[in-house]
Coordinates of C-alpha atoms in Angstrom, one line a residue:
P1 CA 0.2 -0.3 0.0
R2 CA 0.9 3.6 -0.5
S3 CA 1.2 4.1 2.9
T4 CA 4.2 2.2 3.3
L5 CA 6.1 3.3 1.2
F6 CA 8.7 5.8 2.3
P7 CA 8.9 7.3 5.9
Y8 CA 8.6 11.1 6.3
T9 CA 12.7 11.5 7.2
T10 CA 13.7 10.2 3.5
L11 CA 11.3 12.5 2.1
F12 CA 11.8 15.8 3.5
R13 CA 15.5 14.7 3.1
S14 CA 15.0 14.3 -1.0
A15 CA 12.3 17.2 -1.3
R16 CA 14.9 19.5 0.6
R17 CA 18.0 18.1 -1.6
R18 CA 16.8 18.8 -4.3
L19 CA 14.8 22.6 -3.7
R20 CA 18.3 23.4 -2.3
A21 CA 20.1 21.7 -5.6
Q22 CA 17.9 23.6 -8.2
A23 CA 17.5 26.9 -5.9
G24 CA 21.4 27.2 -5.3
R25 CA 20.3 28.6 -1.4
D26 CA 23.0 27.1 0.4
G27 CA 25.8 28.7 -1.6
R28 CA 27.6 26.2 -3.0
R29 CA 27.8 24.7 -7.0
P30 CA 25.2 22.3 -7.1
E31 CA 27.1 18.9 -7.0
M32 CA 25.6 15.4 -8.2
S33 CA 23.9 13.5 -4.7
S34 CA 26.1 10.1 -4.2
R35 CA 22.6 8.6 -3.1
W36 CA 20.0 7.7 -5.9
P37 CA 16.7 8.9 -6.3
L38 CA 13.6 8.0 -4.2
R39 CA 11.9 6.2 -7.1
R40 CA 15.2 4.3 -8.1
R41 CA 15.8 3.1 -4.8
L42 CA 12.2 1.7 -3.9
V43 CA 12.8 -0.5 -7.7
A44 CA 15.8 -1.4 -6.6
V45 CA 14.7 -2.7 -3.5
L46 CA 11.8 -4.4 -4.9
I47 CA 14.0 -6.2 -7.5
G48 CA 16.6 -6.8 -5.1
L49 CA 13.9 -9.0 -2.5
L50 CA 12.0 -10.4 -5.5
A51 CA 15.4 -11.4 -6.4
V52 CA 16.2 -12.4 -3.2
M53 CA 13.2 -14.7 -3.2
A54 CA 13.5 -16.0 -6.5
S55 CA 17.3 -17.3 -5.8
A56 CA 15.9 -18.9 -2.5
M57 CA 12.7 -20.7 -4.3
G58 CA 15.4 -21.9 -7.5
L59 CA 17.9 -22.9 -5.1
A60 CA 15.4 -25.0 -3.0
S61 CA 14.1 -26.5 -6.1
T62 CA 17.0 -27.4 -7.6
L63 CA 17.7 -29.5 -4.6
A64 CA 14.5 -31.1 -4.6
L65 CA 14.5 -32.1 -8.1
R66 CA 18.3 -33.1 -8.0
G67 CA 17.4 -35.4 -4.6
S68 CA 14.4 -36.8 -6.4
L69 CA 16.4 -37.8 -9.2
I70 CA 19.0 -39.1 -6.7
D71 CA 16.7 -41.2 -4.9
Q72 CA 15.4 -42.7 -8.4
I73 CA 18.7 -43.9 -9.4
D74 CA 19.3 -45.1 -6.2
A75 CA 16.5 -47.4 -6.3
R76 CA 17.1 -48.4 -9.7
L77 CA 20.3 -49.2 -8.4
L78 CA 19.3 -51.5 -5.0
A79 CA 17.4 -53.4 -7.1
A80 CA 19.9 -53.7 -10.0
S81 CA 22.7 -55.2 -7.4
S82 CA 20.3 -57.8 -5.9
R83 CA 19.0 -59.5 -9.0
A84 CA 23.2 -59.0 -9.6
A85 CA 23.8 -60.5 -6.4
N86 CA 21.4 -63.4 -6.5
V87 CA 23.1 -64.7 -9.9
P88 CA 23.2 -68.3 -9.2
A89 CA 27.2 -70.0 -9.6
P90 CA 27.6 -72.6 -12.7
P91 CA 27.7 -75.6 -11.0
G92 CA 30.9 -77.3 -10.2
S93 CA 32.8 -73.9 -11.6
T94 CA 34.7 -72.0 -9.7
A95 CA 35.5 -69.2 -12.8
I96 CA 33.4 -67.2 -15.1
A97 CA 33.0 -68.8 -19.1
P98 CA 35.6 -67.2 -21.5
S99 CA 32.7 -67.6 -23.5
D100 CA 31.5 -63.8 -22.2
N101 CA 33.7 -61.5 -21.3
R102 CA 30.6 -59.8 -19.4
P103 CA 30.4 -60.1 -15.3
P104 CA 27.7 -62.9 -14.4
G105 CA 25.4 -59.6 -12.3
L106 CA 25.1 -57.8 -15.9
R107 CA 23.7 -61.4 -18.1
Q108 CA 20.8 -61.1 -15.7
P109 CA 18.1 -59.7 -17.7
G110 CA 17.4 -56.2 -17.1
Q111 CA 20.9 -55.4 -16.5
Q112 CA 22.2 -53.7 -19.6
D113 CA 21.3 -50.0 -18.8
V114 CA 23.6 -47.6 -21.3
G115 CA 26.0 -46.3 -18.7
A116 CA 25.2 -49.1 -15.7
I117 CA 28.7 -50.5 -14.1
N118 CA 29.2 -54.0 -12.6
L119 CA 32.3 -55.8 -11.0
F120 CA 32.3 -59.5 -10.3
A121 CA 34.9 -61.0 -7.7
R122 CA 35.3 -64.4 -7.2
G123 CA 38.2 -65.3 -5.3
Q124 CA 41.2 -63.7 -7.3
N125 CA 39.2 -63.4 -10.5
V126 CA 37.8 -60.2 -10.9
S127 CA 35.6 -59.0 -13.9
A128 CA 34.0 -55.3 -14.2
G129 CA 33.0 -53.2 -17.3
Y130 CA 29.9 -51.4 -18.3
F131 CA 27.6 -51.0 -21.4
D132 CA 28.6 -47.5 -24.0
E133 CA 26.2 -45.6 -26.2
S134 CA 25.9 -48.1 -28.2
G135 CA 25.1 -51.3 -25.9
A136 CA 28.2 -52.7 -26.6
F137 CA 29.9 -54.0 -23.3
Q138 CA 33.3 -52.1 -22.3
T139 CA 35.8 -53.2 -19.8
L140 CA 37.4 -51.0 -17.0
T141 CA 40.9 -50.4 -16.8
S142 CA 42.4 -51.4 -13.7
A143 CA 41.9 -47.9 -12.2
Q144 CA 39.0 -47.4 -12.6
A145 CA 38.5 -50.9 -11.4
A146 CA 40.4 -49.8 -8.1
S147 CA 38.4 -47.1 -7.4
L148 CA 35.1 -48.8 -8.0
G149 CA 36.7 -51.5 -5.8
S150 CA 36.9 -49.7 -3.1
I151 CA 33.4 -49.7 -2.0
P152 CA 33.1 -50.9 1.3
N153 CA 30.3 -53.9 1.0
D154 CA 27.7 -52.3 3.6
G155 CA 25.0 -52.9 0.8
K156 CA 24.5 -49.1 0.8
V157 CA 25.1 -46.7 -1.9
H158 CA 28.1 -44.4 -2.2
A159 CA 28.5 -42.2 -4.3
V160 CA 32.3 -42.6 -6.6
Q161 CA 34.5 -41.2 -9.2
L162 CA 35.9 -42.8 -12.2
D163 CA 38.4 -41.2 -14.1
G164 CA 36.9 -40.7 -17.8
L165 CA 34.0 -41.9 -16.9
G166 CA 32.6 -39.1 -14.5
A167 CA 30.4 -39.5 -11.3
Y168 CA 28.2 -42.9 -10.3
R169 CA 26.5 -44.1 -7.2
A170 CA 27.5 -47.5 -6.7
V171 CA 27.0 -50.1 -4.2
A172 CA 28.5 -53.2 -3.3
V173 CA 26.9 -56.7 -1.8
V174 CA 28.7 -60.0 -0.9
T175 CA 26.4 -62.8 -2.0
L176 CA 25.5 -66.6 -0.4
S177 CA 28.4 -68.0 -2.2
A178 CA 31.1 -65.4 -0.9
D179 CA 31.4 -63.6 -3.9
R180 CA 31.9 -60.1 -4.4
V181 CA 29.0 -58.3 -6.6
I182 CA 29.7 -54.1 -7.1
T183 CA 26.8 -52.8 -9.2
G184 CA 26.7 -49.1 -10.1
L185 CA 24.9 -46.4 -12.4
S186 CA 25.6 -43.1 -14.2
T187 CA 24.4 -39.5 -12.3
G188 CA 25.0 -37.8 -15.6
T189 CA 21.8 -38.0 -16.9
V190 CA 20.7 -36.3 -13.5
D191 CA 23.6 -33.5 -13.5
A192 CA 22.3 -32.4 -17.0
T193 CA 18.9 -32.5 -16.1
V194 CA 19.3 -30.3 -13.2
G195 CA 21.6 -28.1 -15.4
R196 CA 19.3 -27.4 -18.3
Y197 CA 16.5 -26.8 -15.3
L198 CA 18.6 -24.5 -14.1
A199 CA 19.3 -22.3 -17.3
V200 CA 15.7 -22.7 -17.7
E201 CA 15.2 -20.9 -14.2
A202 CA 18.0 -18.6 -14.3
G203 CA 15.9 -17.7 -18.1
V204 CA 12.4 -16.9 -16.6
A205 CA 13.8 -15.3 -13.4
T206 CA 16.0 -13.1 -15.6
I207 CA 12.4 -12.2 -17.9
G208 CA 10.6 -11.7 -15.1
L209 CA 13.1 -9.5 -12.9
V210 CA 12.8 -7.1 -16.2
L211 CA 8.9 -7.3 -16.0
V212 CA 9.0 -6.1 -12.9
A213 CA 11.5 -3.8 -12.8
L214 CA 9.3 -1.9 -15.8
A215 CA 6.2 -2.3 -14.0
G216 CA 7.3 -1.4 -10.6
T217 CA 9.0 1.9 -12.2
A218 CA 5.7 3.0 -13.9
L219 CA 3.4 2.2 -10.7
V220 CA 5.9 3.9 -8.1
R221 CA 6.5 6.5 -10.6
R222 CA 2.7 7.0 -10.6
E223 CA 2.7 6.7 -6.5
L224 CA 4.9 9.6 -6.2
R225 CA 3.5 11.4 -8.5
G226 CA 2.2 13.9 -5.5
L227 CA 5.2 14.2 -3.9
T228 CA 7.0 15.3 -7.5
K229 CA 3.9 18.3 -7.4
V230 CA 5.3 19.0 -3.6
A231 CA 8.5 19.7 -4.8
A232 CA 7.5 21.5 -7.7
T233 CA 5.0 23.9 -5.8
A234 CA 8.1 24.2 -3.6
T235 CA 10.4 24.7 -6.5
R236 CA 7.8 27.8 -7.8
V237 CA 7.5 29.3 -4.0
T238 CA 11.3 29.6 -4.1
G239 CA 11.0 31.8 -7.0
L240 CA 9.4 34.8 -5.5
P241 CA 10.2 37.8 -4.2
L242 CA 9.7 37.2 -0.1
D243 CA 11.8 39.5 0.9
R244 CA 10.2 42.7 0.4
G245 CA 7.0 44.6 -1.3
E246 CA 3.3 42.9 -0.9
V247 CA 4.0 39.0 -1.2
V248 CA 0.7 37.1 -2.1
L249 CA 1.1 33.2 -2.0
A250 CA -1.0 31.3 -4.7
E251 CA 0.9 28.4 -4.8
R252 CA -0.7 25.2 -3.1
V253 CA -0.8 21.6 -3.8
Q254 CA -4.1 19.9 -5.0
V255 CA -4.8 16.9 -2.8
S256 CA -7.6 14.7 -3.6
D257 CA -9.7 13.1 -1.7
R258 CA -8.2 9.4 -2.4
D259 CA -5.1 10.5 -1.5
A260 CA -5.4 12.5 1.8
G261 CA -5.3 9.5 4.0
T262 CA -1.5 8.6 2.2
E263 CA 1.8 10.4 3.3
V264 CA 1.8 12.4 0.3
G265 CA -1.2 13.4 1.1
Q266 CA -0.4 14.2 4.3
V267 CA 2.8 16.0 3.5
S268 CA 1.3 17.9 0.6
T269 CA -1.8 19.1 3.4
A270 CA 1.3 20.0 5.6
L271 CA 2.8 22.1 3.0
N272 CA -0.4 24.2 2.1
L273 CA -0.9 24.6 5.5
L274 CA 2.7 26.5 5.8
L275 CA 2.3 28.2 2.8
G276 CA -1.2 30.1 4.1
H277 CA 1.2 30.6 7.5
V278 CA 4.3 32.3 6.2
E279 CA 1.6 34.6 3.6
S280 CA -0.1 35.4 7.0
A281 CA 3.1 36.2 8.2
L282 CA 4.4 38.1 5.3
A283 CA 1.1 40.1 5.2
A284 CA 1.7 41.4 8.8
R285 CA 5.1 42.2 8.2
H286 CA 4.4 44.1 5.3
A287 CA 1.6 45.9 6.9
S288 CA 3.7 46.7 9.5
E289 CA 6.7 48.2 7.1
M290 CA 3.7 50.2 4.9
Q291 CA 3.0 51.8 8.3
V292 CA 6.2 52.4 9.2
R293 CA 7.3 53.8 6.0
R294 CA 4.0 56.4 6.0
F295 CA 4.8 57.2 9.6
V296 CA 8.7 58.5 8.0
A297 CA 7.4 59.7 4.7
D298 CA 5.2 62.0 7.0
A299 CA 7.7 63.2 9.6
S300 CA 9.9 63.7 7.1
H301 CA 7.9 66.0 4.7
E302 CA 6.3 68.0 7.9
L303 CA 9.4 68.6 9.6
R304 CA 10.8 70.4 6.3
T305 CA 9.0 73.1 7.1
P306 CA 10.2 74.0 11.0
L307 CA 13.3 73.0 10.1
A308 CA 13.4 75.9 7.2
S309 CA 11.6 77.9 9.8
I310 CA 14.4 77.1 12.5
R311 CA 17.4 77.8 10.0
G312 CA 15.6 81.1 9.1
H313 CA 15.0 82.7 12.6
A314 CA 18.9 81.7 13.2
E315 CA 20.0 83.5 9.9
L316 CA 18.0 86.1 10.6
V317 CA 19.0 86.5 14.8
R318 CA 22.8 86.9 13.3
R319 CA 21.9 89.4 10.5
L320 CA 20.2 91.6 13.1
P321 CA 21.8 95.0 12.9
V322 CA 22.4 94.8 17.0
D323 CA 25.9 94.1 18.4
L324 CA 24.8 90.6 20.3
P325 CA 27.3 88.6 22.4
E326 CA 29.6 86.7 21.2
D327 CA 28.2 83.5 22.7
A328 CA 24.8 84.4 21.3
L329 CA 26.6 84.4 18.1
R330 CA 28.0 81.1 18.3
A331 CA 25.2 79.6 19.4
M332 CA 23.3 81.0 16.6
S333 CA 25.5 79.6 14.3
R334 CA 25.0 76.0 16.0
V335 CA 21.6 76.2 15.3
E336 CA 21.5 76.8 11.9
Q337 CA 24.2 74.4 11.2
E338 CA 22.4 71.6 13.0
S339 CA 19.5 72.4 11.6
M340 CA 21.1 72.0 8.2
R341 CA 22.2 69.0 8.9
M342 CA 18.9 67.9 10.2
T343 CA 17.4 69.3 7.1
R344 CA 19.8 66.6 5.1
L345 CA 18.9 64.2 7.4
V346 CA 15.3 64.2 6.7
E347 CA 15.7 64.3 2.9
D348 CA 17.6 61.2 3.0
M349 CA 14.6 59.9 4.9
L350 CA 12.3 61.0 2.9
L351 CA 14.4 59.6 -0.2
L352 CA 14.6 56.2 1.2
A353 CA 10.8 56.6 1.8
R354 CA 9.7 56.8 -1.7
L355 CA 12.4 54.3 -2.9
D356 CA 10.5 52.0 -0.5
A357 CA 7.2 52.6 -1.4
E358 CA 9.0 51.4 -4.9
R359 CA 7.8 53.8 -7.4
D360 CA 9.5 53.7 -10.5
P361 CA 12.3 56.1 -11.6
D362 CA 11.8 58.8 -14.1
G363 CA 12.7 56.8 -17.3
V364 CA 14.8 59.6 -19.3
P365 CA 17.8 59.2 -20.8
V366 CA 20.9 60.4 -18.4
D367 CA 24.2 61.3 -19.6
L368 CA 26.4 60.3 -16.6
A369 CA 29.4 61.9 -17.6
Q370 CA 27.5 65.2 -17.5
L371 CA 26.5 64.0 -13.3
A372 CA 30.7 62.9 -13.5
V373 CA 31.9 66.2 -14.4
D374 CA 29.4 68.2 -11.9
A375 CA 29.7 65.6 -9.2
I376 CA 33.2 65.8 -8.9
S377 CA 33.6 69.7 -9.3
D378 CA 31.2 70.1 -6.4
A379 CA 33.3 67.7 -4.1
H380 CA 36.2 69.7 -5.1
A381 CA 34.5 72.4 -3.5
A382 CA 33.2 71.2 -0.5
G383 CA 36.6 69.4 -0.1
P384 CA 39.8 71.6 -1.5
D385 CA 42.0 69.7 0.4
H386 CA 42.0 66.3 -1.5
L387 CA 43.0 65.4 -4.8
W388 CA 39.8 64.7 -7.4
H389 CA 40.7 62.8 -10.5
L390 CA 38.0 62.3 -13.3
D391 CA 38.5 59.8 -16.1
L392 CA 35.4 59.1 -18.4
G393 CA 37.4 56.5 -20.8
A394 CA 37.8 56.3 -24.3
E395 CA 34.1 55.2 -24.5
A396 CA 32.6 58.9 -24.4
D397 CA 33.3 60.4 -27.8
Y398 CA 31.1 63.5 -27.9
D399 CA 31.3 64.3 -31.7
A400 CA 30.2 61.2 -32.3
P401 CA 26.4 61.0 -34.3
D402 CA 24.8 59.4 -31.7
G403 CA 26.3 61.2 -28.7
P404 CA 27.9 59.9 -25.6
E405 CA 28.2 56.2 -24.5
L406 CA 27.8 56.8 -20.8
V407 CA 23.9 57.6 -20.9
V408 CA 21.4 55.3 -19.0
V409 CA 17.8 55.5 -18.3
G410 CA 16.3 56.9 -14.9
D411 CA 16.1 59.9 -12.6
D412 CA 19.0 62.1 -13.4
H413 CA 18.0 63.6 -9.6
Q414 CA 18.6 60.5 -8.2
L415 CA 21.2 59.7 -10.1
R416 CA 23.1 62.8 -8.9
Q417 CA 22.7 61.8 -4.9
V418 CA 24.3 58.0 -6.1
F419 CA 27.5 60.3 -7.2
A420 CA 27.2 62.9 -4.7
N421 CA 27.2 60.1 -1.8
L422 CA 30.3 58.4 -3.0
L423 CA 32.2 61.8 -3.2
S424 CA 31.0 62.2 0.1
N425 CA 31.9 59.4 1.5
A426 CA 35.3 59.5 0.2
R427 CA 35.9 62.9 1.2
V428 CA 34.7 62.2 4.8
H429 CA 35.7 59.0 5.4
A430 CA 39.9 59.4 3.7
P431 CA 41.9 61.8 5.2
A432 CA 43.3 64.9 3.8
G433 CA 45.5 64.7 0.7
S434 CA 44.1 61.3 -0.1
N435 CA 43.6 60.6 -3.8
V436 CA 39.7 60.1 -5.4
T437 CA 39.3 59.2 -8.5
L438 CA 36.0 58.9 -10.3
R439 CA 35.9 56.6 -13.4
L440 CA 33.5 55.4 -15.8
R441 CA 33.2 52.7 -18.5
A442 CA 31.1 51.7 -20.9
L443 CA 31.1 47.7 -20.8
D444 CA 28.9 45.4 -22.7
G445 CA 25.8 47.1 -22.5
R446 CA 26.4 48.3 -19.2
V447 CA 28.3 51.4 -17.9
E448 CA 30.4 51.1 -14.7
V449 CA 30.6 54.2 -12.1
R450 CA 34.0 53.5 -10.1
V451 CA 35.1 55.6 -6.9
T452 CA 38.4 54.9 -5.7
D453 CA 40.2 56.9 -2.8
D454 CA 43.9 55.3 -1.3
G455 CA 42.4 56.1 2.3
P456 CA 43.3 53.3 4.9
G457 CA 40.5 51.1 3.8
I458 CA 37.2 49.3 5.5
P459 CA 37.5 46.7 7.8
E460 CA 36.9 43.1 7.1
S461 CA 33.8 43.5 10.0
L462 CA 32.3 46.2 8.6
R463 CA 31.6 45.2 5.0
P464 CA 28.6 43.0 5.5
Q465 CA 26.4 45.7 7.1
L466 CA 28.0 48.5 4.5
F467 CA 24.7 49.8 2.9
D468 CA 22.4 49.0 5.8
R469 CA 20.8 51.9 6.9
F470 CA 22.4 54.5 9.9
V471 CA 25.7 52.1 9.9
R472 CA 28.7 54.6 9.9
G473 CA 32.1 53.9 9.7
D474 CA 33.6 56.8 11.5
T475 CA 35.1 55.0 13.5
A476 CA 36.8 52.2 11.5
R477 CA 38.4 54.8 8.5
S478 CA 40.0 58.1 9.5
A479 CA 38.5 60.8 11.7
G480 CA 35.1 62.2 9.6
S481 CA 32.1 64.3 10.8
G482 CA 29.0 64.8 9.4
S483 CA 27.6 61.2 8.2
T484 CA 24.4 60.5 9.1
G485 CA 24.5 56.7 8.2
L486 CA 22.5 57.3 5.1
G487 CA 23.8 57.8 1.8
L488 CA 25.3 54.4 1.3
S489 CA 21.8 52.8 2.1
I490 CA 20.5 55.5 -0.5
V491 CA 22.6 54.6 -2.9
A492 CA 21.8 51.0 -2.9
A493 CA 18.3 51.7 -2.6
V494 CA 18.4 54.1 -5.9
V495 CA 20.9 51.8 -8.1
A496 CA 18.8 48.7 -7.0
A497 CA 15.9 50.8 -8.5
H498 CA 17.8 51.3 -11.3
D499 CA 18.3 47.8 -12.0
G500 CA 21.9 48.5 -10.8
T501 CA 24.1 46.4 -8.7
V502 CA 26.9 48.4 -6.2
V503 CA 29.9 46.3 -4.8
V504 CA 32.7 47.3 -2.4
E505 CA 36.3 46.4 -2.6
S506 CA 38.8 47.4 -0.3
A507 CA 42.1 46.9 0.9
P508 CA 44.5 49.1 2.9
G509 CA 45.6 52.3 0.1
A510 CA 43.1 51.3 -2.2
T511 CA 39.2 51.1 -1.7
S512 CA 36.5 51.8 -5.1
F513 CA 32.9 51.5 -4.9
V514 CA 31.4 49.9 -8.3
V515 CA 28.5 50.7 -9.4
N516 CA 26.8 49.1 -12.8
L517 CA 24.3 50.2 -14.7
P518 CA 22.3 49.0 -18.1
A519 CA 23.4 51.1 -20.4
A520 CA 20.4 52.7 -22.5

């Protein structure tokens, strides 16, 4: 029955191994499993059990057949020995008549079987021979007669091997006239019969195992069809984007009433319940995230006005015509600087909230070369103590009819923010006098933006969460201030919204942020 085909442990192990291999979630190159699939193992176990059973039955039946045939030979042999032993001796004669070279035991009717062998000894006179295939009587050699004569005179059947003649069953008796008579029958026919029987049995068993293998494969495949559906459903679920946005898990395994009570039906039902539970949890997570995003967006939007008001009043106080104390002027300057810093933080949070809303950026052609020129100029003005370099590469041919090649489709303002944040990150964290290079390249249908500085580098422990929000590297690299911890997270969000990638390559004296964007 299907309820005893496979235990839960094997089922879940096979499904987990298959999903990992297809989805590549284990972080390693998929390798060939050393174990066979469950379907193949079930068929192999079935064939193995049938082969063992067929072998046992064949061995038992072969032994029974050979024993029966040997019993028949022994019965014939004892009857022939009895007839040979009861031959009356010629009156007044102590020797065998020379007119017939057959032993007296073989002169009786019924003693001339092909292969029948007989030895007759009276005193020192020994006569031994057998009948060949043509019915002619052949005498035994001295070696054959010696082997045959070694049988004890106990009236029991013994097995004997005669050189050149094969295996025989023989019995030795002593007559009332003190003559020794040995009668034997060949077991060649028994061995031939048993050999043919084994050949037929092996052929039938082989054909039967092949048919069972074919039928078993078809039946097991049919019975495991539900498990295949479970694995296919789980594989489709692994391909869904579950880490962001609203998630709807519509994938379910169809379970029929006929299979509801089987292990496959129970696993299918359990998977459906699991998917439903995961869908509810993801829906709750999405609702909570949307609530937080709305709060951040609304709060950031509402804070822009009071921050602008604070900054304006602080500037107004500093410009009053009356002479203010030095401390008051210093305090107003600090209020203005902090309001500007708070304004940048609010603007960054508002931009992240808009990016989290997954609104597609404006799809207009943007010349990254022009953005790079503007960004490097702004960075030079903001950090005159750094050495700024711009490398647009040979690919940017502005004399070409189609214009420059360093063009992408996206939002001009957001892409400017990427350049500004990357250069600001290098300015803040690289010490004064450092070289900062902004390099653009058009490579295989994409545009690569690389910002490199020769600062102290980024520690290995900080790199995994470098693009997370509110992660600051002030303590990891050279001294700096004014970082909100949102610059690189904005870069990652904007690049992801433009279907690009951003990675960091860092070593002491060489730190690079590499952005790849699809070319227009």
